[in-house]
mmCIF file of C-alpha atoms and ligand atoms in Angstrom:
data_model
loop_
_atom_site.group_PDB
_atom_site.id
_atom_site.type_symbol
_atom_site.label_atom_id
_atom_site.label_comp_id
_atom_site.label_asym_id
_atom_site.label_seq_id
_atom_site.Cartn_x
_atom_site.Cartn_y
_atom_site.Cartn_z
ATOM 1 C CA MET E 774 0.000 0.000 0.000
ATOM 2 C CA VAL E 775 3.019 2.262 -0.031
ATOM 3 C CA LEU E 776 2.950 4.455 -3.081
ATOM 4 C CA TYR E 777 5.642 6.533 -4.621
ATOM 5 C CA GLN E 778 5.065 9.165 -7.153
ATOM 6 C CA THR E 779 8.124 9.583 -9.291
ATOM 7 C CA MET E 780 6.484 11.410 -12.186
ATOM 8 C CA LYS E 781 6.175 15.107 -11.747
ATOM 9 C CA THR E 782 4.885 17.942 -13.887
ATOM 10 C CA LEU E 783 6.829 21.192 -13.838
ATOM 11 C CA LYS E 784 5.255 24.258 -15.381
ATOM 12 C CA PHE E 785 7.143 27.217 -16.819
ATOM 13 C CA LYS E 786 5.913 30.439 -18.303
ATOM 14 C CA LEU E 787 7.368 31.649 -21.582
ATOM 15 C CA TYR E 788 8.486 35.241 -21.988
ATOM 16 C CA ARG E 789 6.224 37.374 -24.102
ATOM 17 C CA HIS E 790 7.762 37.754 -27.534
ATOM 18 C CA LYS E 791 6.525 38.277 -31.072
ATOM 19 C CA ARG E 792 8.149 35.000 -31.928
ATOM 20 C CA ASN E 793 5.494 33.284 -29.773
ATOM 21 C CA LYS E 794 3.104 33.789 -32.655
ATOM 22 C CA SER E 795 4.455 30.694 -34.292
ATOM 23 C CA LEU E 796 3.621 28.642 -31.192
ATOM 24 C CA HIS E 797 0.075 29.983 -31.313
ATOM 25 C CA GLN E 798 -0.100 28.953 -34.948
ATOM 26 C CA THR E 799 1.200 25.520 -34.076
ATOM 27 C CA ILE E 800 -1.507 25.146 -31.420
ATOM 28 C CA ASN E 801 -4.091 26.310 -33.971
ATOM 29 C CA ALA E 802 -2.822 23.769 -36.476
ATOM 30 C CA ALA E 803 -2.973 21.085 -33.781
ATOM 31 C CA GLY E 804 -6.586 22.100 -33.153
ATOM 32 C CA MET E 805 -7.392 21.710 -36.852
ATOM 33 C CA ILE E 806 -5.780 18.290 -36.960
ATOM 34 C CA TYR E 807 -7.734 17.357 -33.867
ATOM 35 C CA ASN E 808 -11.007 18.391 -35.487
ATOM 36 C CA HIS E 809 -10.101 16.511 -38.650
ATOM 37 C CA CYS E 810 -9.492 13.354 -36.574
ATOM 38 C CA ILE E 811 -12.835 13.763 -34.853
ATOM 39 C CA ALA E 812 -14.573 14.129 -38.214
ATOM 40 C CA LEU E 813 -12.867 10.960 -39.460
ATOM 41 C CA HIS E 814 -13.867 9.078 -36.339
ATOM 42 C CA LYS E 815 -17.477 10.120 -36.723
ATOM 43 C CA ARG E 816 -17.617 9.240 -40.412
ATOM 44 C CA TYR E 817 -15.911 5.893 -39.854
ATOM 45 C CA TYR E 818 -18.354 5.084 -37.094
ATOM 46 C CA ARG E 819 -21.348 5.934 -39.300
ATOM 47 C CA MET E 820 -20.012 3.737 -42.091
ATOM 48 C CA PHE E 821 -18.724 0.723 -40.191
ATOM 49 C CA GLY E 822 -20.348 0.984 -36.786
ATOM 50 C CA LYS E 823 -17.058 0.750 -34.952
ATOM 51 C CA CYS E 824 -14.179 2.869 -33.793
ATOM 52 C CA VAL E 825 -11.235 3.488 -36.087
ATOM 53 C CA LYS E 826 -8.014 1.914 -34.763
ATOM 54 C CA LYS E 827 -5.389 4.260 -33.406
ATOM 55 C CA ALA E 828 -2.569 3.012 -35.650
ATOM 56 C CA LYS E 829 -4.753 3.330 -38.736
ATOM 57 C CA LEU E 830 -5.726 6.879 -37.832
ATOM 58 C CA GLN E 831 -2.115 7.793 -37.101
ATOM 59 C CA SER E 832 -0.792 6.579 -40.437
ATOM 60 C CA HIS E 833 -3.663 8.226 -42.316
ATOM 61 C CA ILE E 834 -3.110 11.571 -40.597
ATOM 62 C CA ALA E 835 0.654 11.317 -41.126
ATOM 63 C CA LYS E 836 0.026 10.913 -44.864
ATOM 64 C CA LEU E 837 -2.276 13.928 -44.963
ATOM 65 C CA ARG E 838 0.274 15.947 -43.024
ATOM 66 C CA ASN E 839 2.895 15.324 -45.690
ATOM 67 C CA ARG E 840 0.706 17.161 -48.184
ATOM 68 C CA ASN E 841 -0.322 20.019 -45.921
ATOM 69 C CA LYS E 842 2.143 22.843 -45.187
ATOM 70 C CA PHE E 843 0.111 24.285 -42.336
ATOM 71 C CA TRP E 844 -0.208 20.929 -40.600
ATOM 72 C CA GLN E 845 3.536 20.506 -40.794
ATOM 73 C CA LEU E 846 3.893 23.222 -38.177
ATOM 74 C CA VAL E 847 2.951 20.475 -35.768
ATOM 75 C CA GLY E 848 5.779 17.979 -35.286
ATOM 76 C CA SER E 849 5.068 14.387 -36.266
ATOM 77 C CA GLN E 850 5.223 13.248 -32.646
ATOM 78 C CA ALA E 851 2.752 15.868 -31.563
ATOM 79 C CA VAL E 852 0.412 14.662 -34.318
ATOM 80 C CA GLN E 853 0.718 11.097 -33.033
ATOM 81 C CA ASN E 854 -0.083 12.423 -29.595
ATOM 82 C CA ILE E 855 -3.295 14.055 -30.811
ATOM 83 C CA CYS E 856 -4.430 10.678 -32.163
ATOM 84 C CA GLU E 857 -3.511 9.046 -28.853
ATOM 85 C CA ARG E 858 -5.491 11.595 -26.858
ATOM 86 C CA ILE E 859 -8.572 11.062 -28.985
ATOM 87 C CA ASP E 860 -8.170 7.310 -28.761
ATOM 88 C CA ARG E 861 -7.969 7.504 -24.965
ATOM 89 C CA ALA E 862 -11.045 9.713 -24.853
ATOM 90 C CA TYR E 863 -12.993 7.191 -26.931
ATOM 91 C CA GLN E 864 -11.824 4.290 -24.760
ATOM 92 C CA LEU E 865 -13.062 6.140 -21.688
ATOM 93 C CA PHE E 866 -16.323 6.872 -23.410
ATOM 94 C CA PHE E 867 -16.914 3.237 -24.416
ATOM 95 C CA LYS E 868 -16.043 2.043 -20.939
ATOM 96 C CA HIS E 869 -18.076 4.551 -18.978
ATOM 97 C CA ASN E 870 -20.759 5.836 -21.341
ATOM 98 C CA LYS E 871 -23.426 4.631 -18.945
ATOM 99 C CA LYS E 872 -22.014 6.915 -16.289
ATOM 100 C CA GLY E 873 -22.530 9.942 -18.464
ATOM 101 C CA PHE E 874 -19.131 10.183 -20.143
ATOM 102 C CA ARG E 875 -19.407 12.016 -23.445
ATOM 103 C CA PRO E 876 -17.422 11.112 -26.556
ATOM 104 C CA PRO E 877 -14.750 13.606 -27.628
ATOM 105 C CA ASN E 878 -16.159 16.294 -29.864
ATOM 106 C CA PHE E 879 -15.121 19.177 -32.112
ATOM 107 C CA LYS E 880 -13.364 22.079 -30.404
ATOM 108 C CA LYS E 881 -13.082 25.677 -31.468
ATOM 109 C CA VAL E 882 -9.550 26.129 -32.773
ATOM 110 C CA LYS E 883 -9.276 29.371 -30.807
ATOM 111 C CA LYS E 884 -9.975 27.436 -27.642
ATOM 112 C CA TYR E 885 -7.646 24.564 -28.434
ATOM 113 C CA LYS E 886 -5.032 24.574 -25.710
ATOM 114 C CA SER E 887 -1.894 22.559 -26.309
ATOM 115 C CA PHE E 888 0.341 20.165 -28.130
ATOM 116 C CA THR E 889 2.668 17.539 -26.681
ATOM 117 C CA LEU E 890 6.131 16.379 -27.712
ATOM 118 C CA LYS E 891 7.886 13.216 -26.596
ATOM 119 C CA GLN E 892 11.548 12.627 -27.348
ATOM 120 C CA ALA E 893 11.975 14.959 -30.273
ATOM 121 C CA GLY E 894 11.018 18.453 -31.336
ATOM 122 C CA TYR E 895 12.495 20.317 -28.387
ATOM 123 C CA LYS E 896 15.871 20.901 -26.834
ATOM 124 C CA PHE E 897 17.008 22.725 -23.705
ATOM 125 C CA VAL E 898 19.827 24.913 -24.866
ATOM 126 C CA GLY E 899 21.125 26.140 -21.532
ATOM 127 C CA GLY E 900 19.980 28.697 -19.005
ATOM 128 C CA ASN E 901 16.383 29.677 -19.478
ATOM 129 C CA ARG E 902 16.234 28.872 -23.172
ATOM 130 C CA VAL E 903 14.425 26.088 -24.913
ATOM 131 C CA LYS E 904 14.299 25.305 -28.582
ATOM 132 C CA ILE E 905 10.889 24.211 -29.829
ATOM 133 C CA GLY E 906 10.762 23.357 -33.489
ATOM 134 C CA SER E 907 13.305 25.615 -35.140
ATOM 135 C CA ARG E 908 12.988 28.597 -32.788
ATOM 136 C CA VAL E 909 14.457 29.379 -29.383
ATOM 137 C CA TYR E 910 12.194 30.674 -26.617
ATOM 138 C CA GLN E 911 12.970 32.061 -23.199
ATOM 139 C CA PHE E 912 11.104 31.068 -20.085
ATOM 140 C CA TRP E 913 10.905 32.017 -16.385
ATOM 141 C CA ASN E 914 13.344 29.530 -14.967
ATOM 142 C CA SER E 915 11.572 28.995 -11.675
ATOM 143 C CA ARG E 916 12.657 25.472 -10.891
ATOM 144 C CA LEU E 917 15.407 22.992 -11.660
ATOM 145 C CA ILE E 918 14.477 20.264 -14.123
ATOM 146 C CA GLU E 919 15.769 17.040 -12.597
ATOM 147 C CA GLY E 920 15.200 13.516 -13.803
ATOM 148 C CA LYS E 921 14.368 12.025 -17.167
ATOM 149 C CA ILE E 922 12.105 14.151 -19.356
ATOM 150 C CA LYS E 923 9.093 12.154 -20.557
ATOM 151 C CA THR E 924 7.080 14.766 -22.413
ATOM 152 C CA VAL E 925 7.006 18.494 -23.071
ATOM 153 C CA THR E 926 3.616 20.134 -23.575
ATOM 154 C CA VAL E 927 3.183 23.675 -24.873
ATOM 155 C CA LYS E 928 0.012 25.225 -23.491
ATOM 156 C CA ARG E 929 -1.869 28.443 -23.804
ATOM 157 C CA ASN E 930 -4.316 29.773 -21.263
ATOM 158 C CA PRO E 931 -7.476 31.798 -21.919
ATOM 159 C CA LEU E 932 -5.440 35.012 -21.680
ATOM 160 C CA GLY E 933 -3.280 33.884 -24.570
ATOM 161 C CA GLU E 934 -0.223 33.421 -22.364
ATOM 162 C CA LEU E 935 2.060 30.531 -23.204
ATOM 163 C CA PHE E 936 3.497 27.921 -20.872
ATOM 164 C CA PHE E 937 5.274 24.684 -21.237
ATOM 165 C CA CYS E 938 4.895 21.715 -18.937
ATOM 166 C CA VAL E 939 7.663 19.196 -18.521
ATOM 167 C CA VAL E 940 6.819 15.760 -17.191
ATOM 168 C CA VAL E 941 9.889 14.272 -15.549
ATOM 169 C CA ASP E 942 10.422 10.831 -14.108
ATOM 170 C CA ASN E 943 12.697 11.018 -11.119
ATOM 171 C CA ASN E 944 13.245 7.343 -10.846
ATOM 172 C CA SER E 945 15.693 7.190 -8.011
ATOM 173 C CA THR E 946 14.662 4.594 -5.444
ATOM 174 C CA PRO E 947 13.963 6.613 -2.373
ATOM 175 C CA GLU E 948 15.859 5.676 0.702
ATOM 176 C CA ILE E 949 13.665 5.809 3.752
ATOM 177 C CA LYS E 950 15.347 7.724 6.496
ATOM 178 C CA SER E 951 14.318 7.663 10.076
ATOM 179 C CA GLU E 952 15.097 11.078 11.414
ATOM 180 C CA THR E 953 12.258 11.917 13.690
ATOM 181 C CA GLY E 954 10.973 8.401 14.290
ATOM 182 C CA LYS E 955 7.499 9.878 14.139
ATOM 183 C CA ILE E 956 4.387 8.769 12.369
ATOM 184 C CA ALA E 957 1.166 10.709 11.970
ATOM 185 C CA GLY E 958 -2.294 10.233 10.505
ATOM 186 C CA PHE E 959 -4.145 12.978 8.633
ATOM 187 C CA ASP E 960 -7.789 13.519 7.873
ATOM 188 C CA PHE E 961 -8.806 15.875 5.060
ATOM 189 C CA GLY E 962 -11.748 18.148 5.618
ATOM 190 C CA LEU E 963 -13.591 21.023 4.065
ATOM 191 C CA LYS E 964 -13.583 23.383 7.033
ATOM 192 C CA THR E 965 -10.234 22.309 8.420
ATOM 193 C CA PHE E 966 -7.838 21.370 5.654
ATOM 194 C CA LEU E 967 -6.007 18.727 7.697
ATOM 195 C CA THR E 968 -6.563 17.266 11.128
ATOM 196 C CA CYS E 969 -3.421 15.614 12.454
ATOM 197 C CA SER E 970 -3.468 12.686 14.863
ATOM 198 C CA GLU E 971 -0.745 14.430 16.867
ATOM 199 C CA GLY E 972 -3.164 17.016 18.100
ATOM 200 C CA PHE E 973 -2.968 19.959 15.702
ATOM 201 C CA LEU E 974 -5.051 21.348 12.882
ATOM 202 C CA VAL E 975 -3.960 22.857 9.580
ATOM 203 C CA GLN E 976 -6.390 25.564 8.481
ATOM 204 C CA SER E 977 -6.483 27.072 5.014
ATOM 205 C CA PRO E 978 -4.668 30.408 5.320
ATOM 206 C CA GLN E 979 -6.622 33.652 5.448
ATOM 207 C CA PHE E 980 -5.033 35.061 2.272
ATOM 208 C CA LEU E 981 -6.360 32.096 0.351
ATOM 209 C CA LYS E 982 -9.889 32.651 1.621
ATOM 210 C CA GLN E 983 -9.655 36.291 0.556
ATOM 211 C CA ALA E 984 -8.386 35.346 -2.881
ATOM 212 C CA ILE E 985 -11.237 32.872 -3.264
ATOM 213 C CA SER E 986 -13.811 35.502 -2.390
ATOM 214 C CA GLU E 987 -12.233 37.759 -5.040
ATOM 215 C CA VAL E 988 -12.736 34.983 -7.583
ATOM 216 C CA LYS E 989 -16.366 34.668 -6.598
ATOM 217 C CA LYS E 990 -16.831 38.404 -6.979
ATOM 218 C CA ALA E 991 -15.185 38.345 -10.409
ATOM 219 C CA SER E 992 -17.348 35.448 -11.492
ATOM 220 C CA ARG E 993 -20.537 37.232 -10.392
ATOM 221 C CA SER E 994 -19.520 40.354 -12.254
ATOM 222 C CA LEU E 995 -18.750 38.309 -15.367
ATOM 223 C CA SER E 996 -22.142 36.637 -15.317
ATOM 224 C CA LYS E 997 -23.856 40.039 -15.333
ATOM 225 C CA LYS E 998 -22.167 41.185 -18.554
ATOM 226 C CA ARG E 999 -23.525 40.583 -22.020
ATOM 227 C CA LYS E 1000 -21.559 37.737 -23.570
ATOM 228 C CA GLY E 1001 -19.160 38.900 -26.247
ATOM 229 C CA SER E 1002 -19.322 42.583 -25.296
ATOM 230 C CA LYS E 1003 -16.231 44.649 -24.491
ATOM 231 C CA ASN E 1004 -17.077 44.735 -20.812
ATOM 232 C CA TRP E 1005 -17.638 41.021 -20.831
ATOM 233 C CA GLU E 1006 -14.188 40.482 -22.328
ATOM 234 C CA LYS E 1007 -12.693 42.732 -19.649
ATOM 235 C CA ALA E 1008 -14.532 40.901 -16.897
ATOM 236 C CA ARG E 1009 -13.518 37.557 -18.344
ATOM 237 C CA LYS E 1010 -9.846 38.501 -18.274
ATOM 238 C CA HIS E 1011 -10.200 39.772 -14.728
ATOM 239 C CA PHE E 1012 -11.827 36.524 -13.695
ATOM 240 C CA VAL E 1013 -9.138 34.377 -15.310
ATOM 241 C CA ARG E 1014 -6.425 36.423 -13.581
ATOM 242 C CA GLN E 1015 -8.048 36.185 -10.158
ATOM 243 C CA HIS E 1016 -8.495 32.487 -10.601
ATOM 244 C CA GLY E 1017 -4.868 32.066 -11.613
ATOM 245 C CA LYS E 1018 -3.873 33.932 -8.477
ATOM 246 C CA VAL E 1019 -5.723 31.473 -6.264
ATOM 247 C CA VAL E 1020 -4.168 28.524 -8.031
ATOM 248 C CA ASN E 1021 -0.657 29.924 -7.693
ATOM 249 C CA ARG E 1022 -0.976 30.999 -4.092
ATOM 250 C CA ARG E 1023 -2.486 27.723 -3.115
ATOM 251 C CA ARG E 1024 0.282 25.808 -4.827
ATOM 252 C CA ASP E 1025 2.917 27.865 -2.984
ATOM 253 C CA TRP E 1026 1.193 27.145 0.269
ATOM 254 C CA PHE E 1027 1.012 23.424 -0.553
ATOM 255 C CA TRP E 1028 4.763 23.299 -1.139
ATOM 256 C CA LYS E 1029 5.468 25.005 2.176
ATOM 257 C CA LEU E 1030 3.058 22.768 4.023
ATOM 258 C CA ALA E 1031 4.533 19.641 2.418
ATOM 259 C CA HIS E 1032 7.996 20.686 3.589
ATOM 260 C CA GLN E 1033 6.782 21.425 7.103
ATOM 261 C CA LEU E 1034 4.994 18.119 7.529
ATOM 262 C CA THR E 1035 7.854 16.057 6.138
ATOM 263 C CA GLU E 1036 10.214 17.848 8.554
ATOM 264 C CA GLN E 1037 8.005 16.866 11.449
ATOM 265 C CA PHE E 1038 7.262 13.240 10.567
ATOM 266 C CA ASP E 1039 8.925 10.250 8.928
ATOM 267 C CA VAL E 1040 5.722 8.455 7.989
ATOM 268 C CA LEU E 1041 2.524 10.248 7.010
ATOM 269 C CA CYS E 1042 -0.731 8.331 6.647
ATOM 270 C CA PHE E 1043 -3.735 9.425 4.603
ATOM 271 C CA GLU E 1044 -6.913 7.940 3.360
ATOM 272 C CA THR E 1045 -6.865 7.120 -0.331
ATOM 273 C CA LEU E 1046 -8.754 9.933 -1.971
ATOM 274 C CA ASN E 1047 -12.035 9.047 -3.503
ATOM 275 C CA LEU E 1048 -12.570 12.289 -5.355
ATOM 276 C CA LYS E 1049 -15.708 11.215 -7.151
ATOM 277 C CA GLY E 1050 -17.290 10.256 -3.848
ATOM 278 C CA MET E 1051 -16.208 13.443 -2.173
ATOM 279 C CA GLN E 1052 -17.676 15.517 -4.951
ATOM 280 C CA LYS E 1053 -20.969 13.753 -4.554
ATOM 281 C CA LEU E 1054 -20.877 14.309 -0.826
ATOM 282 C CA TRP E 1055 -19.758 17.889 -0.762
ATOM 283 C CA GLY E 1056 -20.855 19.254 -4.099
ATOM 284 C CA ARG E 1057 -18.743 21.429 -6.322
ATOM 285 C CA LYS E 1058 -16.689 23.060 -3.614
ATOM 286 C CA ILE E 1059 -13.849 20.621 -3.953
ATOM 287 C CA GLY E 1060 -14.366 20.239 -7.665
ATOM 288 C CA ASP E 1061 -11.049 21.973 -8.116
ATOM 289 C CA LEU E 1062 -9.278 18.857 -6.895
ATOM 290 C CA ALA E 1063 -7.117 20.791 -4.452
ATOM 291 C CA PHE E 1064 -6.584 17.751 -2.268
ATOM 292 C CA ALA E 1065 -5.256 15.695 -5.129
ATOM 293 C CA GLU E 1066 -2.880 18.497 -6.010
ATOM 294 C CA PHE E 1067 -1.611 18.663 -2.443
ATOM 295 C CA ILE E 1068 -1.022 14.914 -2.338
ATOM 296 C CA GLU E 1069 0.913 15.069 -5.584
ATOM 297 C CA ILE E 1070 3.189 17.763 -4.180
ATOM 298 C CA LEU E 1071 3.553 15.951 -0.866
ATOM 299 C CA GLU E 1072 4.528 12.736 -2.636
ATOM 300 C CA TRP E 1073 7.187 14.596 -4.540
ATOM 301 C CA VAL E 1074 8.647 16.246 -1.434
ATOM 302 C CA ALA E 1075 8.451 13.039 0.606
ATOM 303 C CA THR E 1076 10.278 11.060 -2.067
ATOM 304 C CA LYS E 1077 12.975 13.727 -2.193
ATOM 305 C CA LYS E 1078 13.472 13.698 1.553
ATOM 306 C CA GLY E 1079 13.210 9.956 1.999
ATOM 307 C CA LYS E 1080 9.963 10.132 3.935
ATOM 308 C CA GLN E 1081 7.128 7.698 3.545
ATOM 309 C CA LEU E 1082 3.486 8.217 2.661
ATOM 310 C CA VAL E 1083 0.956 5.502 3.413
ATOM 311 C CA PHE E 1084 -2.518 5.452 1.913
ATOM 312 C CA ILE E 1085 -5.064 3.350 3.688
ATOM 313 C CA ASP E 1086 -8.030 1.765 2.006
ATOM 314 C CA GLN E 1087 -10.735 4.265 1.164
ATOM 315 C CA TRP E 1088 -13.433 1.906 2.424
ATOM 316 C CA PHE E 1089 -12.006 1.746 5.912
ATOM 317 C CA PRO E 1090 -14.608 3.515 8.114
ATOM 318 C CA SER E 1091 -12.152 5.907 9.726
ATOM 319 C CA SER E 1092 -14.797 8.323 10.987
ATOM 320 C CA LYS E 1093 -17.249 5.741 12.239
ATOM 321 C CA THR E 1094 -14.816 3.536 14.137
ATOM 322 C CA CYS E 1095 -14.198 4.395 17.767
ATOM 323 C CA PHE E 1096 -10.486 4.811 18.189
ATOM 324 C CA HIS E 1097 -10.607 3.710 21.844
ATOM 325 C CA CYS E 1098 -12.482 0.438 21.636
ATOM 326 C CA GLY E 1099 -12.933 -0.334 17.943
ATOM 327 C CA HIS E 1100 -16.718 -0.081 18.009
ATOM 328 C CA VAL E 1101 -18.100 0.757 14.540
ATOM 329 C CA LEU E 1102 -21.144 3.003 14.297
ATOM 330 C CA GLU E 1103 -23.876 2.058 11.860
ATOM 331 C CA LYS E 1104 -24.333 5.606 10.728
ATOM 332 C CA LEU E 1105 -22.663 8.952 11.248
ATOM 333 C CA GLU E 1106 -24.207 12.060 9.765
ATOM 334 C CA LEU E 1107 -21.876 14.440 7.930
ATOM 335 C CA ASN E 1108 -22.684 17.352 10.215
ATOM 336 C CA THR E 1109 -22.062 15.411 13.433
ATOM 337 C CA ARG E 1110 -18.831 16.876 14.710
ATOM 338 C CA GLU E 1111 -18.633 14.828 17.906
ATOM 339 C CA TRP E 1112 -20.091 11.561 19.106
ATOM 340 C CA ARG E 1113 -20.164 9.494 22.256
ATOM 341 C CA CYS E 1114 -19.219 5.856 21.760
ATOM 342 C CA PRO E 1115 -22.096 3.615 22.873
ATOM 343 C CA SER E 1116 -19.641 0.904 23.820
ATOM 344 C CA CYS E 1117 -16.910 2.629 25.804
ATOM 345 C CA SER E 1118 -18.627 6.032 26.278
ATOM 346 C CA ASN E 1119 -15.596 8.027 25.201
ATOM 347 C CA VAL E 1120 -16.423 11.251 23.363
ATOM 348 C CA ASN E 1121 -14.794 11.328 19.917
ATOM 349 C CA GLY E 1122 -14.196 14.446 17.882
ATOM 350 C CA ARG E 1123 -15.063 13.418 14.344
ATOM 351 C CA ASP E 1124 -11.872 14.467 12.571
ATOM 352 C CA GLU E 1125 -9.466 13.761 15.467
ATOM 353 C CA ASN E 1126 -10.892 10.263 15.795
ATOM 354 C CA ALA E 1127 -10.541 9.691 12.052
ATOM 355 C CA SER E 1128 -6.934 10.903 11.980
ATOM 356 C CA LEU E 1129 -6.006 8.601 14.883
ATOM 357 C CA ASN E 1130 -7.584 5.635 13.115
ATOM 358 C CA ILE E 1131 -5.785 6.484 9.889
ATOM 359 C CA LYS E 1132 -2.526 6.597 11.782
ATOM 360 C CA ARG E 1133 -3.162 3.245 13.420
ATOM 361 C CA VAL E 1134 -4.141 1.473 10.205
ATOM 362 C CA GLY E 1135 -1.237 3.093 8.334
ATOM 363 C CA ALA E 1136 1.214 1.960 10.989
ATOM 364 C CA SER E 1137 -0.122 -1.574 11.010
ATOM 365 C CA THR E 1138 0.311 -1.915 7.243
ATOM 366 C CA LEU E 1139 3.963 -1.069 7.784
ATOM 367 C CA GLY E 1140 4.223 -3.423 10.752
ATOM 368 C CA LEU E 1141 5.414 -0.619 12.982
ATOM 369 C CA ASP E 1142 5.371 -1.095 16.700
ATOM 370 C CA SER E 1143 6.597 2.335 17.553
ATOM 371 C CA VAL E 1144 3.151 3.663 16.860
ATOM 372 C CA ARG E 1145 1.950 2.127 20.054
ATOM 373 C CA GLN E 1146 3.610 4.887 21.951
ATOM 374 C CA GLY E 1147 1.071 7.500 22.572
ATOM 375 C CA LEU E 1148 -1.916 5.205 22.288
ATOM 376 C CA PRO E 1149 -4.118 4.792 25.302
ATOM 377 C CA ALA E 1150 -3.133 1.793 27.401
ATOM 378 C CA SER E 1151 -6.421 0.039 26.754
ATOM 379 C CA VAL E 1152 -5.641 -0.701 23.129
ATOM 380 C CA VAL E 1153 -1.935 -1.538 23.371
HETATM 381 ZN ZN1 ZN C 369 -15.552 3.181 21.946
#
């Protein structure tokens, strides 16, 4: 049950430059190729009643590309990648269409966002410069690129700014160090971001709450404008900027928090995230997948520092099980913050109790005895 994340996505912003126009054109061309693939898929399906095979589509599109100057802006690998993406989307659709998955569909070229390169088509030429295609671009060199580069994706956001994302595989086997000898369990929550079994809470910082309320304000103002008008465009840009601010600030905070927690503990236990279930339970509030993002960052930091993350089974009833005697409640309402155990009559705080259970289960999967320190005598 011990998981290590060795793949990591690093995002860099490109400097503004008139040369960037050619990247925009490449993304546009990729969007046209994408739409062409979708059209082929649809036609093929109408004629033969089945999905066109990926390899067939790839070789067909490669042939067309040879005859089309504009398409050639997109490197051959990136073209292959477009076919792969569509294929994956169709697979998902066929597998889950009963659950409401939609098949991939045409996209406005203006709204098309990215293209992806694998081994070829880019080169880091030292410092903050990267060669994509035949041109060299400069980027904000905010982080060291370590590990083996798997893919490079050039993206544009709704403001027309360009980024590139590097997926690296840092495949060094982590060496588990025991510095603090400490293990802790954590429970995620909406009100309190994390409840730690060691008796402290991690709240979302105030600045983040403020930034989020700014986003809400911007979104309200946008919805009042007439779509397509000048004011609407202004409000849209404002909204996108505010939203970007939240995302960036939150990410910064996640990195800091990940470093803090891995300083304090050697082993950190969490419940496996069931994001679909959480969304159902809590509605759209966590639709932004912030928890998943935090876990990804934490995994990265933990691997770097030789710390261990343990994910316990998502079906383990961590909230409903009494930490003191093991009694399992039949039912626990979401808004019940505290409950008295009918078996041992201890009063359990919902989140504290859950975090202690997560710690205990996490420790037992590792076969750790040290966790028994700090447990009440009755359960040791
Ligand atoms: Zn009990």
